[in-house]
Coordinates of C-alpha atoms and ligand atoms in Angstrom, one line a residue:
X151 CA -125.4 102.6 -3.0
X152 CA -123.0 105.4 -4.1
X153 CA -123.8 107.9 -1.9
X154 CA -121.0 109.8 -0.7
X155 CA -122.4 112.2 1.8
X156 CA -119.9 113.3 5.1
X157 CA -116.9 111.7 3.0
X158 CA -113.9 113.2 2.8
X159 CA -111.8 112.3 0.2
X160 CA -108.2 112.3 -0.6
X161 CA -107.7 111.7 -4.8
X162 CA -104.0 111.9 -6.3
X163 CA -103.5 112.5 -9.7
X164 CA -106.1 114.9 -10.0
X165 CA -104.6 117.3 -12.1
X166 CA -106.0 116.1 -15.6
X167 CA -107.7 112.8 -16.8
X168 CA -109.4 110.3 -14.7
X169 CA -108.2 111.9 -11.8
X170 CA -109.6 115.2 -11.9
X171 CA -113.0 113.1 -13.2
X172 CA -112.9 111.0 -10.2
X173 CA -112.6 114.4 -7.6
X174 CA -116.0 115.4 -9.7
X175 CA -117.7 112.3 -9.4
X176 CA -117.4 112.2 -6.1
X177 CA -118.0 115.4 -4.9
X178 CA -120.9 115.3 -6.9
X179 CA -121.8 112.7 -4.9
X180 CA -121.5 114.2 -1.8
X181 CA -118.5 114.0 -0.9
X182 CA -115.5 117.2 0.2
X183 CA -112.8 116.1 -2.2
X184 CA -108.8 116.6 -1.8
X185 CA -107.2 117.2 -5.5
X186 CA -103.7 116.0 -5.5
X187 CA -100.8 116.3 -7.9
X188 CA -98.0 118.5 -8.7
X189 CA -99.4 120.8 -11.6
X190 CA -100.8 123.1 -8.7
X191 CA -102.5 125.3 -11.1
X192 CA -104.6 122.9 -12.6
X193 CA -106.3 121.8 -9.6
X194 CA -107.0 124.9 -7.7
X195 CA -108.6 125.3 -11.1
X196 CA -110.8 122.0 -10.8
X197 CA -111.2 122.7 -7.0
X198 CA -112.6 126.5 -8.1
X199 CA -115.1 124.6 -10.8
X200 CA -116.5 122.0 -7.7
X201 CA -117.1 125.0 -5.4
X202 CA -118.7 127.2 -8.0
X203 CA -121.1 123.9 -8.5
X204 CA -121.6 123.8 -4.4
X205 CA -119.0 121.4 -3.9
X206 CA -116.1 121.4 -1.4
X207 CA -113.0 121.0 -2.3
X208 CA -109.4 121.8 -1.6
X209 CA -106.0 121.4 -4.0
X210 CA -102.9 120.0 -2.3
X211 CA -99.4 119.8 -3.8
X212 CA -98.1 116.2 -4.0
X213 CA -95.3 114.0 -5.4
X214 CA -96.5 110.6 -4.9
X215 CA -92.9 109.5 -5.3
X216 CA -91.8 111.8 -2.4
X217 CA -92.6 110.9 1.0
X218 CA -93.0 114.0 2.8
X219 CA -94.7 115.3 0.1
X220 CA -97.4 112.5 0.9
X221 CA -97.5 113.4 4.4
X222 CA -97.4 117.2 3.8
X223 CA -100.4 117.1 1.1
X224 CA -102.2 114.8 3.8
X225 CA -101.4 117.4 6.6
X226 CA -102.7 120.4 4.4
X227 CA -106.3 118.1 3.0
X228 CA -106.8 117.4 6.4
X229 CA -106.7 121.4 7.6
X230 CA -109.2 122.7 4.9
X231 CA -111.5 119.4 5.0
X232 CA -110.8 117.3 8.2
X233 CA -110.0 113.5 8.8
X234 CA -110.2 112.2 4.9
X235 CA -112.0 108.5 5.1
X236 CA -111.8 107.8 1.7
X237 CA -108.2 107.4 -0.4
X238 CA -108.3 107.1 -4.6
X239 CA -104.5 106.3 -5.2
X240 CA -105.1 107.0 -9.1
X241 CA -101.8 108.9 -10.0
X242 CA -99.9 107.3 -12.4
X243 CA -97.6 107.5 -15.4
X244 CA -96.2 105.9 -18.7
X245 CA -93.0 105.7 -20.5
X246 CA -93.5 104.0 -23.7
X247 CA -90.6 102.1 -25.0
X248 CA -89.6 98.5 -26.0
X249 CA -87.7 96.7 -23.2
X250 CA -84.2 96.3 -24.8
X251 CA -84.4 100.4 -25.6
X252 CA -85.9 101.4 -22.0
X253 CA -83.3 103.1 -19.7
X254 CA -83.4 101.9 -16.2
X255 CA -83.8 105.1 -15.3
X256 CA -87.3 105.2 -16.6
X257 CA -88.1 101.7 -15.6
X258 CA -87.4 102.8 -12.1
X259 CA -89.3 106.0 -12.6
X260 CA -92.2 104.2 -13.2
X261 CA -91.8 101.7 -10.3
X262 CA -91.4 104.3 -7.5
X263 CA -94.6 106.2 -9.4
X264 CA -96.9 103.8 -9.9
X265 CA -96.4 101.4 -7.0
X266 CA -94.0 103.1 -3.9
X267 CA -96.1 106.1 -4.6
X268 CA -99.4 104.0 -4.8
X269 CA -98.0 102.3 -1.3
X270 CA -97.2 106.6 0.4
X271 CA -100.1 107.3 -0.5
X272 CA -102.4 104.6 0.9
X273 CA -100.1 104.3 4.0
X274 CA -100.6 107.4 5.1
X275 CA -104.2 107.4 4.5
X276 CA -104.4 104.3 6.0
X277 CA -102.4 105.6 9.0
X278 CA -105.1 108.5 9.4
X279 CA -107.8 106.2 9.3
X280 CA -107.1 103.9 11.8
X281 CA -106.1 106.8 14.4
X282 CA -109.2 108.9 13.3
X283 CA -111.3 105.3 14.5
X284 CA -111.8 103.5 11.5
X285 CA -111.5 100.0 13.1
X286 CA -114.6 101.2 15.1
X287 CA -116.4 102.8 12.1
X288 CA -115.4 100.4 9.3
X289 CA -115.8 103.0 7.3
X290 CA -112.1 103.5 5.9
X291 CA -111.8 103.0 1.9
X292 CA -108.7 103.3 0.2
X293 CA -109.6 102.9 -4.0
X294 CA -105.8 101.8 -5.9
X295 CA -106.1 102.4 -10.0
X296 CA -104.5 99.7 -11.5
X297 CA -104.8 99.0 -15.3
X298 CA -105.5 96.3 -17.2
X299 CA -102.1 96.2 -17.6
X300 CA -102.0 93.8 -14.6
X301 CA -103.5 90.9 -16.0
X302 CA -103.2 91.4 -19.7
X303 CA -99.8 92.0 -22.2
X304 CA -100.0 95.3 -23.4
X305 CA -97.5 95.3 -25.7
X306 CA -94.2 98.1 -25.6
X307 CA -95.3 99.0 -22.3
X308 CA -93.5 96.0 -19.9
X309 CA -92.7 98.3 -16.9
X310 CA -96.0 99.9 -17.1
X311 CA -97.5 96.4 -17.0
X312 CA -95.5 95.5 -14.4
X313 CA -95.9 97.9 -12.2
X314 CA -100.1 97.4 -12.4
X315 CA -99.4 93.8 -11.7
X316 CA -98.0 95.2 -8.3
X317 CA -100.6 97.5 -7.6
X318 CA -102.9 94.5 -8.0
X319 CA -101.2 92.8 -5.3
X320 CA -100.4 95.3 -2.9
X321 CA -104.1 96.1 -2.9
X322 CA -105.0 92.5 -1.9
X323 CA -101.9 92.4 0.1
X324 CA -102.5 95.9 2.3
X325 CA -106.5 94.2 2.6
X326 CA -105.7 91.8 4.7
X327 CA -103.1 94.0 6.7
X328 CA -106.2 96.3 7.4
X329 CA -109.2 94.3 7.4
X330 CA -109.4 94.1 11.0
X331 CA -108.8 97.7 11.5
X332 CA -112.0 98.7 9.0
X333 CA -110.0 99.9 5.9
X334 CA -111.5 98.2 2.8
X335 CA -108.9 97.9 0.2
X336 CA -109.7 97.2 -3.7
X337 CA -108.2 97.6 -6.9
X338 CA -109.9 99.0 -10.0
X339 CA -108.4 97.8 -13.3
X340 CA -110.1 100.6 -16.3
X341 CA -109.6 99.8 -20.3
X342 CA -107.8 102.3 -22.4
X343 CA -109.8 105.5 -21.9
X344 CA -108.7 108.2 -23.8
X345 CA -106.3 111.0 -21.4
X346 CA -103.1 112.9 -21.7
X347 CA -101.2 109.4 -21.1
X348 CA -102.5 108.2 -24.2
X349 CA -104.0 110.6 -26.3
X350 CA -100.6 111.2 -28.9
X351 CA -100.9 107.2 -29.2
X352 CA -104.3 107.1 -30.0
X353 CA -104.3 110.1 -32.7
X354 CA -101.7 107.6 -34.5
X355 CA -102.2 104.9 -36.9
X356 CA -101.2 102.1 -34.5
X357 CA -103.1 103.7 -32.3
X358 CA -106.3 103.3 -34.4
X359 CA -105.3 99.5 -35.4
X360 CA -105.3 98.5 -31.7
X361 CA -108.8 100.0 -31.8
X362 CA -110.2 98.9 -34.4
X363 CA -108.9 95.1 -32.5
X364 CA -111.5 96.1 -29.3
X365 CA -114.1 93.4 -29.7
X366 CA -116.3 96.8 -29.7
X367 CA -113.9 98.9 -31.4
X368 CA -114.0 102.2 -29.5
X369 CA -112.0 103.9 -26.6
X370 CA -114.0 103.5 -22.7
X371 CA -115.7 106.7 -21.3
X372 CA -114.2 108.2 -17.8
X373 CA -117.8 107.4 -16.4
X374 CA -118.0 103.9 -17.5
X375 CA -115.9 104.3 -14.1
X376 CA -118.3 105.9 -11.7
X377 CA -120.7 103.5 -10.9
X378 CA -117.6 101.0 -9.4
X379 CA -115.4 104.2 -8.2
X380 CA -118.7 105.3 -6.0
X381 CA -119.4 101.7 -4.8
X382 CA -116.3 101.2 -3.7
X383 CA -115.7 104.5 -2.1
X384 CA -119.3 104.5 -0.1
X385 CA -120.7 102.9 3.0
X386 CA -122.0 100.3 0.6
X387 CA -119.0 98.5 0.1
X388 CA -118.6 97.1 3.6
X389 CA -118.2 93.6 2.6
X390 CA -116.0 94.0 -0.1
X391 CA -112.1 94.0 0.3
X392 CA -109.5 92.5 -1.6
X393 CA -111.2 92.4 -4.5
X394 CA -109.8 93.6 -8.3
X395 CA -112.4 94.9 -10.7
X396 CA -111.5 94.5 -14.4
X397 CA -114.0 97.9 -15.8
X398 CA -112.6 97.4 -19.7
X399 CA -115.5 97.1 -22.1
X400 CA -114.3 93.8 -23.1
X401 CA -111.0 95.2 -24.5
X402 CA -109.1 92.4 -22.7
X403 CA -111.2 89.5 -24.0
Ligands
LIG125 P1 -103.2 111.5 -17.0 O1 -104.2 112.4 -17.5 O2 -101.8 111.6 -17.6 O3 -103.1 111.7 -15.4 C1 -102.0 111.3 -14.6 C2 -102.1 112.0 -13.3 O4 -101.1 111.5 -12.5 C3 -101.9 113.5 -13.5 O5 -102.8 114.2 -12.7 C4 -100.5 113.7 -12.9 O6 -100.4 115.0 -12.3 C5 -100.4 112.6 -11.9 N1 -99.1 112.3 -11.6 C6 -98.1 111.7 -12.4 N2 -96.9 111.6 -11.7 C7 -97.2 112.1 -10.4 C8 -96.4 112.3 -9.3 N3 -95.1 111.9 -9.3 N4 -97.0 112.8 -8.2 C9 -98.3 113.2 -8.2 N5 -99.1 113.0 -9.3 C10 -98.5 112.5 -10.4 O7 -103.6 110.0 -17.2 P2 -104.9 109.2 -16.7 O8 -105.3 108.3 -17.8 O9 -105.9 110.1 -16.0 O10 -104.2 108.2 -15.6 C11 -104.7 108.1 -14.3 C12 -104.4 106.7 -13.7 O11 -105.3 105.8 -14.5 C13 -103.0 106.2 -13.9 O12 -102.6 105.5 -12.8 C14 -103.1 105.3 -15.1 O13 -102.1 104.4 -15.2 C15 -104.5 104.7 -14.9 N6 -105.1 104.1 -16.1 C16 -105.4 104.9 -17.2 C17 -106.0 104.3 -18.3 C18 -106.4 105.1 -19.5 O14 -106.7 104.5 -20.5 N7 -106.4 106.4 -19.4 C19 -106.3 103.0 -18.3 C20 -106.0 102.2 -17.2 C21 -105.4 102.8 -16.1 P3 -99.2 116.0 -12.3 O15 -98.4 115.8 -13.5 O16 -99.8 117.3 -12.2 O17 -98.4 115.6 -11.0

């Protein structure tokens, strides 16, 4: 059920966090595996570690926010890996600030991150799919990272929240767009998980109150992700488009 043998897949935001956990789930599952992001250093590290373990894998410059960037980084996956089947659109960022103090510069920074570079990116992967035969196969999978930011106030973090709430949609929205020409579509919606997005809040008192509010009072672990990440990426996963996963360890309730 989460085995990701012949894949190829395309993961932005792989430079640090879940990103870079994602490209090692998954080519530890079979799969050749596309590191995206624009700290180029860090992922020809990650992509050496993979192929020392037997993996294959590739880093690729990308801007989500930029479009040629998308399609240049898609170009350059492609010519080390061929066709990539399988898209995780997980790059993402966070400016912390109440609303009546955030600059709509960074509200709009976040925006054209987190959802028009959510949209490049599975676009173009979507593009490639359907002219590499994906409505034949059915075998196209494009994986959005929401949060649970989407569904649930997180509070002094509006335009992050907002911006989930539109990955959310766009995922079911681009689903039905592509159901008919076999790319499954789904959003994944993690808890707080301890990265570089978060980690100076978490080391800070308010930090360790919002914990201790968890109904289990802990931080998630990147591979409370991998069972979901690998369903959804896999052969398995036919019949499921459309669909948003809350993965939170209750911290929501
Ligand atoms: P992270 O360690 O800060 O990783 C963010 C990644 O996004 C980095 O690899 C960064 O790479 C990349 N990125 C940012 N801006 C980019 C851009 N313009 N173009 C290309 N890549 C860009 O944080 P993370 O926790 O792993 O976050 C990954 C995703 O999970 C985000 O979408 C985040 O919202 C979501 N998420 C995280 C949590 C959590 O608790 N950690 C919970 C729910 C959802 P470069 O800087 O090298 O470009």
């Amino acid at each position: 059920m989460t085995d990701l043998t012949g894949r190829t897949v395309l993961i932005t935001g792989a430079s640090s966090g879940l990103g870079r956990h994602f490209a090692e789930v998954c080519s530890a599952a079979g799969a050749a595996v596309a590191l995206a992001a624009r700290r180029t250093d860090r992922l020809q590290a990650a992509a050496e570690a993979i192929g020392r373990r037997g993996g294959r894998a590739c880093a690729v410059p990308l801007d989500v926010a930029d479009e040629a960037s998308t399609l240049a980084a898609y170009d350059a996956a492609e010519a080390a890996l061929g066709p990539i089947d399988t898209v995780i659109a997980n790059a993402g960022m966070n400016l912390e600030g109440l609303a009546t103090d955030l600059p709509v510069e960074d509200f709009r920074r976040i925006l054209d991150v987190n959802v028009t570079g959510v949209f490049l990116t599975a676009r173009e992967g979507a593009r490639r799919m359907i002219a590499h035969g994906a409505r034949e196969s059915g075998r196209g999978r494009v994986l959005l990272i929401a949060s649970i930011g989407a569904h649930t106030v997180l509070p002094g973090v509006a335009a992050y929240c907002a911006s989930k709430a539109a990955v959310a949609m766009l995922g079911k929205s681009l689903a039905r767009e592509w159901a008919n020409r076999g790319v499954n579509v789904n959003v994944l919606c993690p808890g707080y998980i301890e990265t570089d997005i978060n980690a100076d809040w978490f080391a800070s008192e308010g930090g360790q109150r919002q914990i201790a509010r968890f109904p289990r009072r802990r931080l998630m672990a990147d591979s409370d992700l991998d069972g979901l990440v690998l369903h959804l990426c896999s052969d398995a996963s036919r019949g499921i488009t459309g669909s948003v996963f809350t993965a939170d360890d209750g911290q929501s309730l």
